[in-house]
mmCIF file of C-alpha atoms in Angstrom:
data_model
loop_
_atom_site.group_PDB
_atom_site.id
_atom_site.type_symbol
_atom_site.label_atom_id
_atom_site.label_comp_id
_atom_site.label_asym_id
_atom_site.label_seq_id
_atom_site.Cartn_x
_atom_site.Cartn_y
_atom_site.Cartn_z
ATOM 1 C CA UNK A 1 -103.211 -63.937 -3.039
ATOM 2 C CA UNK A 2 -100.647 -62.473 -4.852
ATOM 3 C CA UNK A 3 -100.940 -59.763 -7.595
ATOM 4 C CA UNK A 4 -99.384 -60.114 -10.902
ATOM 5 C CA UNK A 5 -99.111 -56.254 -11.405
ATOM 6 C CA UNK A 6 -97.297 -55.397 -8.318
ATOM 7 C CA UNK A 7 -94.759 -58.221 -9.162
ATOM 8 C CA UNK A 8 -94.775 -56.191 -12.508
ATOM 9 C CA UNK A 9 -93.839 -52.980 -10.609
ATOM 10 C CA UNK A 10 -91.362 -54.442 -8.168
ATOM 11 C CA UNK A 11 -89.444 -56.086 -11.933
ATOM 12 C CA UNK A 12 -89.654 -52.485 -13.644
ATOM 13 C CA UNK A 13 -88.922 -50.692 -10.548
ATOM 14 C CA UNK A 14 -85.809 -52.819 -9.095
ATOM 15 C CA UNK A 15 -82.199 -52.238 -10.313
ATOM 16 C CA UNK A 16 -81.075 -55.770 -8.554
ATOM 17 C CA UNK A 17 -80.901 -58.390 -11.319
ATOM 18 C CA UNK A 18 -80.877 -61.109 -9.261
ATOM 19 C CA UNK A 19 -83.845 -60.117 -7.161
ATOM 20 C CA UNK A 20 -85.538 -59.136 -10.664
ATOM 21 C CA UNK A 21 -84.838 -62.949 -12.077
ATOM 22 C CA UNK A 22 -86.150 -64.143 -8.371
ATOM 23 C CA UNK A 23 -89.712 -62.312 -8.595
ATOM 24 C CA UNK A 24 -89.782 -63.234 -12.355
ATOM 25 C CA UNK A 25 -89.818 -66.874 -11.430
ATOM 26 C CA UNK A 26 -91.676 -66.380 -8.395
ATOM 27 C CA UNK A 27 -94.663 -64.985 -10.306
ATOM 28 C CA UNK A 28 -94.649 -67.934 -12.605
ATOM 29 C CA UNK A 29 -94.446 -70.368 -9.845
ATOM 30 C CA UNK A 30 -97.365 -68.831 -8.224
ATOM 31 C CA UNK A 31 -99.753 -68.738 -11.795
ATOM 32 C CA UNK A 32 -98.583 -72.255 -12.220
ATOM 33 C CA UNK A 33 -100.314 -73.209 -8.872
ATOM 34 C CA UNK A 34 -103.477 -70.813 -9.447
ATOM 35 C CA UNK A 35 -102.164 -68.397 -6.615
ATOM 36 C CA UNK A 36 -101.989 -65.064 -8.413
ATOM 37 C CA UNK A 37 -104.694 -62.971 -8.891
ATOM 38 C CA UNK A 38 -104.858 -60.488 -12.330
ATOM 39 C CA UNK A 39 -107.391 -57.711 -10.793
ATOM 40 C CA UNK A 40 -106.185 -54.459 -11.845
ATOM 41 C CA UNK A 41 -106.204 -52.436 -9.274
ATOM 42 C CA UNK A 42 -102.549 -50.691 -9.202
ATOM 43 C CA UNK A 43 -102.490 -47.045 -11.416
ATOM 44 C CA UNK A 44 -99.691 -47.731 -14.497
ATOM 45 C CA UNK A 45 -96.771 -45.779 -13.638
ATOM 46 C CA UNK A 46 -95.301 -43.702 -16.380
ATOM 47 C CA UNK A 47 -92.745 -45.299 -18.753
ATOM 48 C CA UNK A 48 -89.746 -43.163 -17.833
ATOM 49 C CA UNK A 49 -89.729 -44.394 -14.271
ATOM 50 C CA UNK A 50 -89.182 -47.667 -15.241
ATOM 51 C CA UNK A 51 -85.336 -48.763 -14.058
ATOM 52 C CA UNK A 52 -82.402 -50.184 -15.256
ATOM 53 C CA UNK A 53 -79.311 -51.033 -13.014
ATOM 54 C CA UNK A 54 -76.012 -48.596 -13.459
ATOM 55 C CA UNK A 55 -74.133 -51.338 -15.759
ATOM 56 C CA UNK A 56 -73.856 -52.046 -18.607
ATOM 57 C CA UNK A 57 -73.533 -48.788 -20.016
ATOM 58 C CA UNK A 58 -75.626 -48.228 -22.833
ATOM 59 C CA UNK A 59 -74.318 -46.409 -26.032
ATOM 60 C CA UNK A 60 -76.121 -46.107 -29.515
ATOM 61 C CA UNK A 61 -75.972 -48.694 -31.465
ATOM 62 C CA UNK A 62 -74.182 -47.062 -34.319
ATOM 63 C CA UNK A 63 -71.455 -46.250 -31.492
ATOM 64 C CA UNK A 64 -71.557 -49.868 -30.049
ATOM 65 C CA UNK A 65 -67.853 -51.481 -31.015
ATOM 66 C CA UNK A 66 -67.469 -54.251 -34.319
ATOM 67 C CA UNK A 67 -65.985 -57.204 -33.327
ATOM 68 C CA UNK A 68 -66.321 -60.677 -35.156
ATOM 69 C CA UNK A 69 -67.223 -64.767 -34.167
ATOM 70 C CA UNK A 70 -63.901 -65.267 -35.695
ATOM 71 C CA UNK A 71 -61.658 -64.097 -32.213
ATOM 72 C CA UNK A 72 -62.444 -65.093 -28.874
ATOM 73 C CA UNK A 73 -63.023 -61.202 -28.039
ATOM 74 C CA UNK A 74 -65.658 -61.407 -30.640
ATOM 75 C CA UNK A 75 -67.427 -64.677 -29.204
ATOM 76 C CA UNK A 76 -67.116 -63.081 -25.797
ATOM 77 C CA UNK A 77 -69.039 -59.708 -26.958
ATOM 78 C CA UNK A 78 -71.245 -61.663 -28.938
ATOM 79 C CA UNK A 79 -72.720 -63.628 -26.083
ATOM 80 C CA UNK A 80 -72.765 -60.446 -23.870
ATOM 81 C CA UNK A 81 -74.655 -58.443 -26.260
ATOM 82 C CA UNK A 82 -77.019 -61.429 -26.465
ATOM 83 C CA UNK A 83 -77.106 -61.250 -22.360
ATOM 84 C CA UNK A 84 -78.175 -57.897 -23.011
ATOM 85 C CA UNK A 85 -80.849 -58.363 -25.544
ATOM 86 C CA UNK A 86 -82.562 -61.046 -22.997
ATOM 87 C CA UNK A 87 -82.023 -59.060 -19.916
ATOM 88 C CA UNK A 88 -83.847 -56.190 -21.739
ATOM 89 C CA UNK A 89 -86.470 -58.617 -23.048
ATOM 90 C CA UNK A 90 -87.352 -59.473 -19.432
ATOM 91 C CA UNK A 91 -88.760 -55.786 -18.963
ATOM 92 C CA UNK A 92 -90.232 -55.796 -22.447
ATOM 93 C CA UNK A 93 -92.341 -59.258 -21.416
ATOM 94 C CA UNK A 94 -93.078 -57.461 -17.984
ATOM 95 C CA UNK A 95 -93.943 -53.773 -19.574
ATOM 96 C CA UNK A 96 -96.228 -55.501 -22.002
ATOM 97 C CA UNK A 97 -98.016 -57.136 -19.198
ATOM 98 C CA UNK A 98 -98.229 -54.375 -16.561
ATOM 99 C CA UNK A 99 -99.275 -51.129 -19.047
ATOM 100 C CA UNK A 100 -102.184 -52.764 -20.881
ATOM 101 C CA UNK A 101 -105.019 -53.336 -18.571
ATOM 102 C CA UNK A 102 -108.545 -54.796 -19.367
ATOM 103 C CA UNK A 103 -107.195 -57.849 -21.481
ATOM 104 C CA UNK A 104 -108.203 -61.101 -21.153
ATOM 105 C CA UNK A 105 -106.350 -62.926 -18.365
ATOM 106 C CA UNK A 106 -104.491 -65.559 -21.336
ATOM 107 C CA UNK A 107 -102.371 -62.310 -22.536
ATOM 108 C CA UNK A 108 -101.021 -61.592 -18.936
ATOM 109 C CA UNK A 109 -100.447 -65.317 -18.107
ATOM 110 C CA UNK A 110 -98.715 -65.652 -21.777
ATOM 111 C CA UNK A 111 -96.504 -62.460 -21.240
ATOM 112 C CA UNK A 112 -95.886 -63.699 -17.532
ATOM 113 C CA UNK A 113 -94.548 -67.073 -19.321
ATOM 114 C CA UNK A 114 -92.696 -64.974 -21.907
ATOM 115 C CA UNK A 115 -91.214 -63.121 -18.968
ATOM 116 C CA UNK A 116 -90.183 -66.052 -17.133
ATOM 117 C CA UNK A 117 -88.776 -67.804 -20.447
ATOM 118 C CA UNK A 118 -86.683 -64.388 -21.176
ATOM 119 C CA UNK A 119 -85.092 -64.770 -17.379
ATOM 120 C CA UNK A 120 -83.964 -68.497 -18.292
ATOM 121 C CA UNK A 121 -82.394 -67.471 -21.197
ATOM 122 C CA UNK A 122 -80.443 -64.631 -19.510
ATOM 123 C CA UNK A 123 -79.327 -67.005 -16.541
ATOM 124 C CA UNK A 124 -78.226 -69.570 -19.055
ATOM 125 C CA UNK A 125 -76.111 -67.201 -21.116
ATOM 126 C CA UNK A 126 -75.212 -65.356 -17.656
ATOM 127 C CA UNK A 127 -73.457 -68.630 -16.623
ATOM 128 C CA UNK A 128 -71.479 -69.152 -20.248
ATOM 129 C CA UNK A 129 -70.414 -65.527 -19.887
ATOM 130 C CA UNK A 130 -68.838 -66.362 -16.295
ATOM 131 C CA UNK A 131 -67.162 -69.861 -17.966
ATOM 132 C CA UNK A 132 -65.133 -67.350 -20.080
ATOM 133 C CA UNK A 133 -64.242 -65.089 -17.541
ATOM 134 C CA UNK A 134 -67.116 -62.279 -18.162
ATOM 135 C CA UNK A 135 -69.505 -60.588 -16.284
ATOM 136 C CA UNK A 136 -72.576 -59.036 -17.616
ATOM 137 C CA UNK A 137 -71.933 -55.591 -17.311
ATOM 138 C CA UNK A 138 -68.636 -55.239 -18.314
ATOM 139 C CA UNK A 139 -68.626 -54.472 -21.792
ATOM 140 C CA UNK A 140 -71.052 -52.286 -23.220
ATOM 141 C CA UNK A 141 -74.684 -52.256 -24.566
ATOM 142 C CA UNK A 142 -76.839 -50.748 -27.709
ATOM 143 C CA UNK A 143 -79.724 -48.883 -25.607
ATOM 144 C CA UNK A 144 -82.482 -49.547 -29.425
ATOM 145 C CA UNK A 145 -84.736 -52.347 -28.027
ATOM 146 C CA UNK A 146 -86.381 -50.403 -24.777
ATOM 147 C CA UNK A 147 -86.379 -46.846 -27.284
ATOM 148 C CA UNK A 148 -89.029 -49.295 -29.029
ATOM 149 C CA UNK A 149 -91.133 -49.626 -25.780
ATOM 150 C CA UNK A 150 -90.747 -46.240 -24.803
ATOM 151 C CA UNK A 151 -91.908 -44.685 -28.826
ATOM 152 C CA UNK A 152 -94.765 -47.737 -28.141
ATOM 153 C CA UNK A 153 -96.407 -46.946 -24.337
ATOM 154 C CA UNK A 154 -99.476 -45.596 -25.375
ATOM 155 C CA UNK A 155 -100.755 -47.796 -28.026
ATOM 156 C CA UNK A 156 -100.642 -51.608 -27.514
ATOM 157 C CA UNK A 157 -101.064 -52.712 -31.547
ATOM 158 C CA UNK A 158 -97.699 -50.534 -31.874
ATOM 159 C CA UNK A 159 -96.237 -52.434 -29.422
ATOM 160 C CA UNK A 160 -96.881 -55.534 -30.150
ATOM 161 C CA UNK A 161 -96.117 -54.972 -34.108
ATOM 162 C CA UNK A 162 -92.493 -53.520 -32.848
ATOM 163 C CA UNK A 163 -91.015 -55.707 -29.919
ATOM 164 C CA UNK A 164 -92.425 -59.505 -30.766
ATOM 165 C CA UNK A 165 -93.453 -58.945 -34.444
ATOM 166 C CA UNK A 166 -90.546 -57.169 -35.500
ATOM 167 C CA UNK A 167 -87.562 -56.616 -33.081
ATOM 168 C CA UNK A 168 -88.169 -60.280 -31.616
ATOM 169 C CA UNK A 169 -88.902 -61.659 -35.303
ATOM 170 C CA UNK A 170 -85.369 -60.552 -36.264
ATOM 171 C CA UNK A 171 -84.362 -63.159 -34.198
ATOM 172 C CA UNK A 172 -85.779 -65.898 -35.978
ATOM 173 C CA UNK A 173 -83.889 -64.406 -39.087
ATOM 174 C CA UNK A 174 -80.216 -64.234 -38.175
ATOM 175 C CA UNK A 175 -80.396 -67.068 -35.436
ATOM 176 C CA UNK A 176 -79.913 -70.245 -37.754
ATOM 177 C CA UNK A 177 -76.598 -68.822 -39.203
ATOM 178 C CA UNK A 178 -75.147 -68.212 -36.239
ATOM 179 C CA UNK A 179 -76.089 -71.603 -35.030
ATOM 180 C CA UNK A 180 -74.273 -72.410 -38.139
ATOM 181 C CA UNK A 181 -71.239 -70.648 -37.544
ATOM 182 C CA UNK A 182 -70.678 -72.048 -34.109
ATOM 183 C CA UNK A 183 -71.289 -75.967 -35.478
ATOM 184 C CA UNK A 184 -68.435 -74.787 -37.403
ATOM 185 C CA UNK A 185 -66.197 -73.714 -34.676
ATOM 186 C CA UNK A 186 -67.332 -77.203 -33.198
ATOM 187 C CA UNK A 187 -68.404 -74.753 -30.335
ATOM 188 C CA UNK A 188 -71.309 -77.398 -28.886
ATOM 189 C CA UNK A 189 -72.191 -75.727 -26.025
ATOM 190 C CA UNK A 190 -73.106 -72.389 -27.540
ATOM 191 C CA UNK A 191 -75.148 -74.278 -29.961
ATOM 192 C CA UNK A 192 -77.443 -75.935 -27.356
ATOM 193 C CA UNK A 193 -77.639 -72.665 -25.681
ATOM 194 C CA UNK A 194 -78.909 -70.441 -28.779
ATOM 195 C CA UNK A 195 -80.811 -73.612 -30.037
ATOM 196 C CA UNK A 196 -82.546 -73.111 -27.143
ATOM 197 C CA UNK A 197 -83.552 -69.702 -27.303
ATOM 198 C CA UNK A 198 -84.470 -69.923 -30.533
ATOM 199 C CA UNK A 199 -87.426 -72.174 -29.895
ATOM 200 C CA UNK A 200 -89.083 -70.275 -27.047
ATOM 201 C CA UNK A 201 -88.691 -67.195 -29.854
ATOM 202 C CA UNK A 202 -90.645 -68.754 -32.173
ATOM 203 C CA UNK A 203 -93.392 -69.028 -29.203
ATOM 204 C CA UNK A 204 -93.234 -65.738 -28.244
ATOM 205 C CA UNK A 205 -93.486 -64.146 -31.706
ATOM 206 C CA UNK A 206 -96.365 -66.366 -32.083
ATOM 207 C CA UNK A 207 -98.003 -65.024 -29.390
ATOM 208 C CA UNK A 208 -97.433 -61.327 -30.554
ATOM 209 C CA UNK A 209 -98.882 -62.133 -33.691
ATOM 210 C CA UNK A 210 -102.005 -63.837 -32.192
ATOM 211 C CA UNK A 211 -102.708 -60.788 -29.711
ATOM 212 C CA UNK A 212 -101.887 -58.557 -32.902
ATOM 213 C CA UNK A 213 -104.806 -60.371 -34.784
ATOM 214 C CA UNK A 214 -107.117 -60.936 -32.002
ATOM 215 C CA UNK A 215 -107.236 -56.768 -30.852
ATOM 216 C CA UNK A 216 -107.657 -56.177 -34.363
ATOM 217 C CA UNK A 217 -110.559 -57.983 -34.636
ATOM 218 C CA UNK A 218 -111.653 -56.486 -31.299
ATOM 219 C CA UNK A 219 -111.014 -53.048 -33.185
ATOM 220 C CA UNK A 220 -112.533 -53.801 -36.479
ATOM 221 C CA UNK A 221 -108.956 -53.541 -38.027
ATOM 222 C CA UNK A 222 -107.391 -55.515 -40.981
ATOM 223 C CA UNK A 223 -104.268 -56.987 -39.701
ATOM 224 C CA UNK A 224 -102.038 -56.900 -42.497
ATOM 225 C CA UNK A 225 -102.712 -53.703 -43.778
ATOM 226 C CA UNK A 226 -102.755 -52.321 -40.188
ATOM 227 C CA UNK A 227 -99.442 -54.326 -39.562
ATOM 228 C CA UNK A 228 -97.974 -52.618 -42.587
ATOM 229 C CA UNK A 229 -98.994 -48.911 -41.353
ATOM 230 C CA UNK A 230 -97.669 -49.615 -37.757
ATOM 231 C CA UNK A 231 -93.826 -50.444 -38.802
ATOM 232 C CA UNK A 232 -94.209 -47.982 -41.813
ATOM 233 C CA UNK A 233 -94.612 -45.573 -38.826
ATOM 234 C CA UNK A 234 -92.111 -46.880 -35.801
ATOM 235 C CA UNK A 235 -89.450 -48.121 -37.817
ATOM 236 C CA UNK A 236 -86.276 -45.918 -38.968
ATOM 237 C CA UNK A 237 -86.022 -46.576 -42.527
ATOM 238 C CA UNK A 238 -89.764 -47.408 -43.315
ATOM 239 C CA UNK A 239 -89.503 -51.478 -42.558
ATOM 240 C CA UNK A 240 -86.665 -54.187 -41.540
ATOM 241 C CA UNK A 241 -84.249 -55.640 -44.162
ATOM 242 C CA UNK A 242 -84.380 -59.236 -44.785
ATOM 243 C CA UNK A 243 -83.137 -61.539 -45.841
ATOM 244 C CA UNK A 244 -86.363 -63.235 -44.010
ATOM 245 C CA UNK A 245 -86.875 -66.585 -42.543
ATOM 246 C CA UNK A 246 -90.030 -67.647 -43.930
ATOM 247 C CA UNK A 247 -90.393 -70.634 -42.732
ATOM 248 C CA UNK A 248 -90.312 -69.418 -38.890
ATOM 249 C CA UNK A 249 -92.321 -66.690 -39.342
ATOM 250 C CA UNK A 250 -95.008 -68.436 -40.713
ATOM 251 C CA UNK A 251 -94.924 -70.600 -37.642
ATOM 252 C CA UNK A 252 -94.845 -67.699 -35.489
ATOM 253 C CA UNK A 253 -97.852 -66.273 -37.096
ATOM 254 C CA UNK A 254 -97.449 -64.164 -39.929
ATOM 255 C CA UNK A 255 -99.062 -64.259 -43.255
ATOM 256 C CA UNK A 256 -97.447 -64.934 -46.688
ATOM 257 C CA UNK A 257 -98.857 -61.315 -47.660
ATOM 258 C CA UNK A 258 -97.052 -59.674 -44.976
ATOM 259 C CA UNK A 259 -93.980 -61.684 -45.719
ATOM 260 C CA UNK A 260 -94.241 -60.777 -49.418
ATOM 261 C CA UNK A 261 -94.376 -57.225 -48.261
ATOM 262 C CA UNK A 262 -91.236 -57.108 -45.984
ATOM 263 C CA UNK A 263 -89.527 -58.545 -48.870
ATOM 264 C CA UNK A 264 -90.324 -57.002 -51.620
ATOM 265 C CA UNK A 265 -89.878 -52.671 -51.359
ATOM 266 C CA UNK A 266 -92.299 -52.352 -54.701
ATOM 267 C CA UNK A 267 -95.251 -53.061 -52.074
#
């Protein structure tokens, strides 16, 4: 039988995208048929030998070019900076699963899903990059969302209150105007595509915020106030800016106190 964690390695360790998206779905395939086994028995390799492949290249992202949805340059680097986001979010689902051990098996089948879900996503905008005459690759990329894992290695309530409660939940902000902006531009086919991704977002949020709670509660923590004193001390600037979706998060899992506290800076 197959082990989950050394298809964990093989993701953070390859530079090959397409053999990456290959194992991804491989692993799934193999948990949907009750082939893969979850013993920990691998050591957890050390976050800075984790892998990316040579493009794109990665810049800041205060140094990362401004372009707008208004030119066809700016749709183009829109959807490849969105490539980006889910190709990254393939080793965040993967890293979250391989470098916490002695979990129930639910969170490594959910982050296996997530995982699998995050490879769809990047095929899908993959092939609407190549229907415009794009690679991913060949612009470039903001490097913020694995700093996040890398500040979080050590301490799993960090990491989940940073990637799917925070960096993830931004999605579920800024996603329904953009949807917007391309029913304007009568631009169907990006609007199935992000419509799309925003649904399996809401799902994996939700399941950051349930294996937020649930260690909590393992720990004896309160999970808002523990919630607050995690992105007080991993984000730059103290805590997001909204505006917030409220409606989505509180699908997703979070309370109206912790809403209430991202919104108002009194709190």
């Amino acid at each position: 039988m197959k082990n989950v964690f050394k298809f964990a390695e093989a993701c953070l360790q390859g530079i090959a995208i397409d053999e990456k998206l290959a194992l991804t779905h491989q692993a799934w395939h193999l948990l949907e048929n009750n082939q893969l086994s979850f013993i920990s028995e691998l050591p957890v390799m050390p976050i800075n030998q984790v892998r990316f492949p040579d493009k794109p290249v990665l810049l800041s992202p205060r140094d990362m070019p401004k372009r707008k949805l208004g030119s066809d340059d700016g749709i183009a680097a829109f959807f490849h900076a969105i490539a980006h986001v889910e190709f990254v979010a393939i080793y965040l689902a993967w890293d979250l699963l391989y470098r916490f051990r002695g979990l129930p098996e639910q969170f490594y089948q959910d982050w296996l899903k997530v995982a699998d879900e995050e490879a769809q996503h990047f095929e899908l905008i993959r092939l609407h990059l190549r229907a415009i005459n794009l690679n991913y690759g060949d612009l470039p990329a903001h490097n913020g969302l694995w700093d996040h894992a890398k500040d979080t290695a050590d301490d799993l309530l960090a990491r989940l209150a940073m990637v799917p409660r925070c960096m993830e939940a931004r999605g579920l902000d800024v996603t329904p105007a953009i949807i917007a902006k391309f029913k304007n531009l009568g631009d169907d086919a990006s609007v199935t595509l992000l419509e799309r991704i925003l649904t399996d977002e809401i799902t994996h949020v939700e399941r950051g915020s349930f294996w937020f709670k649930w260690l909590c509660k393992e720990k004896g923590l309160e999970p808002e106030a523990k919630y607050r004193e995690l992105i007080k001390q991993y984000y730059q600037g103290g805590r997001p800016k909204g505006p917030f979706n409220r409606e989505m998060r509180i699908i997703a899992g979070f309370s109206n106190a912790e809403l209430d506290w991202l919104e108002n800076k009194n709190l």
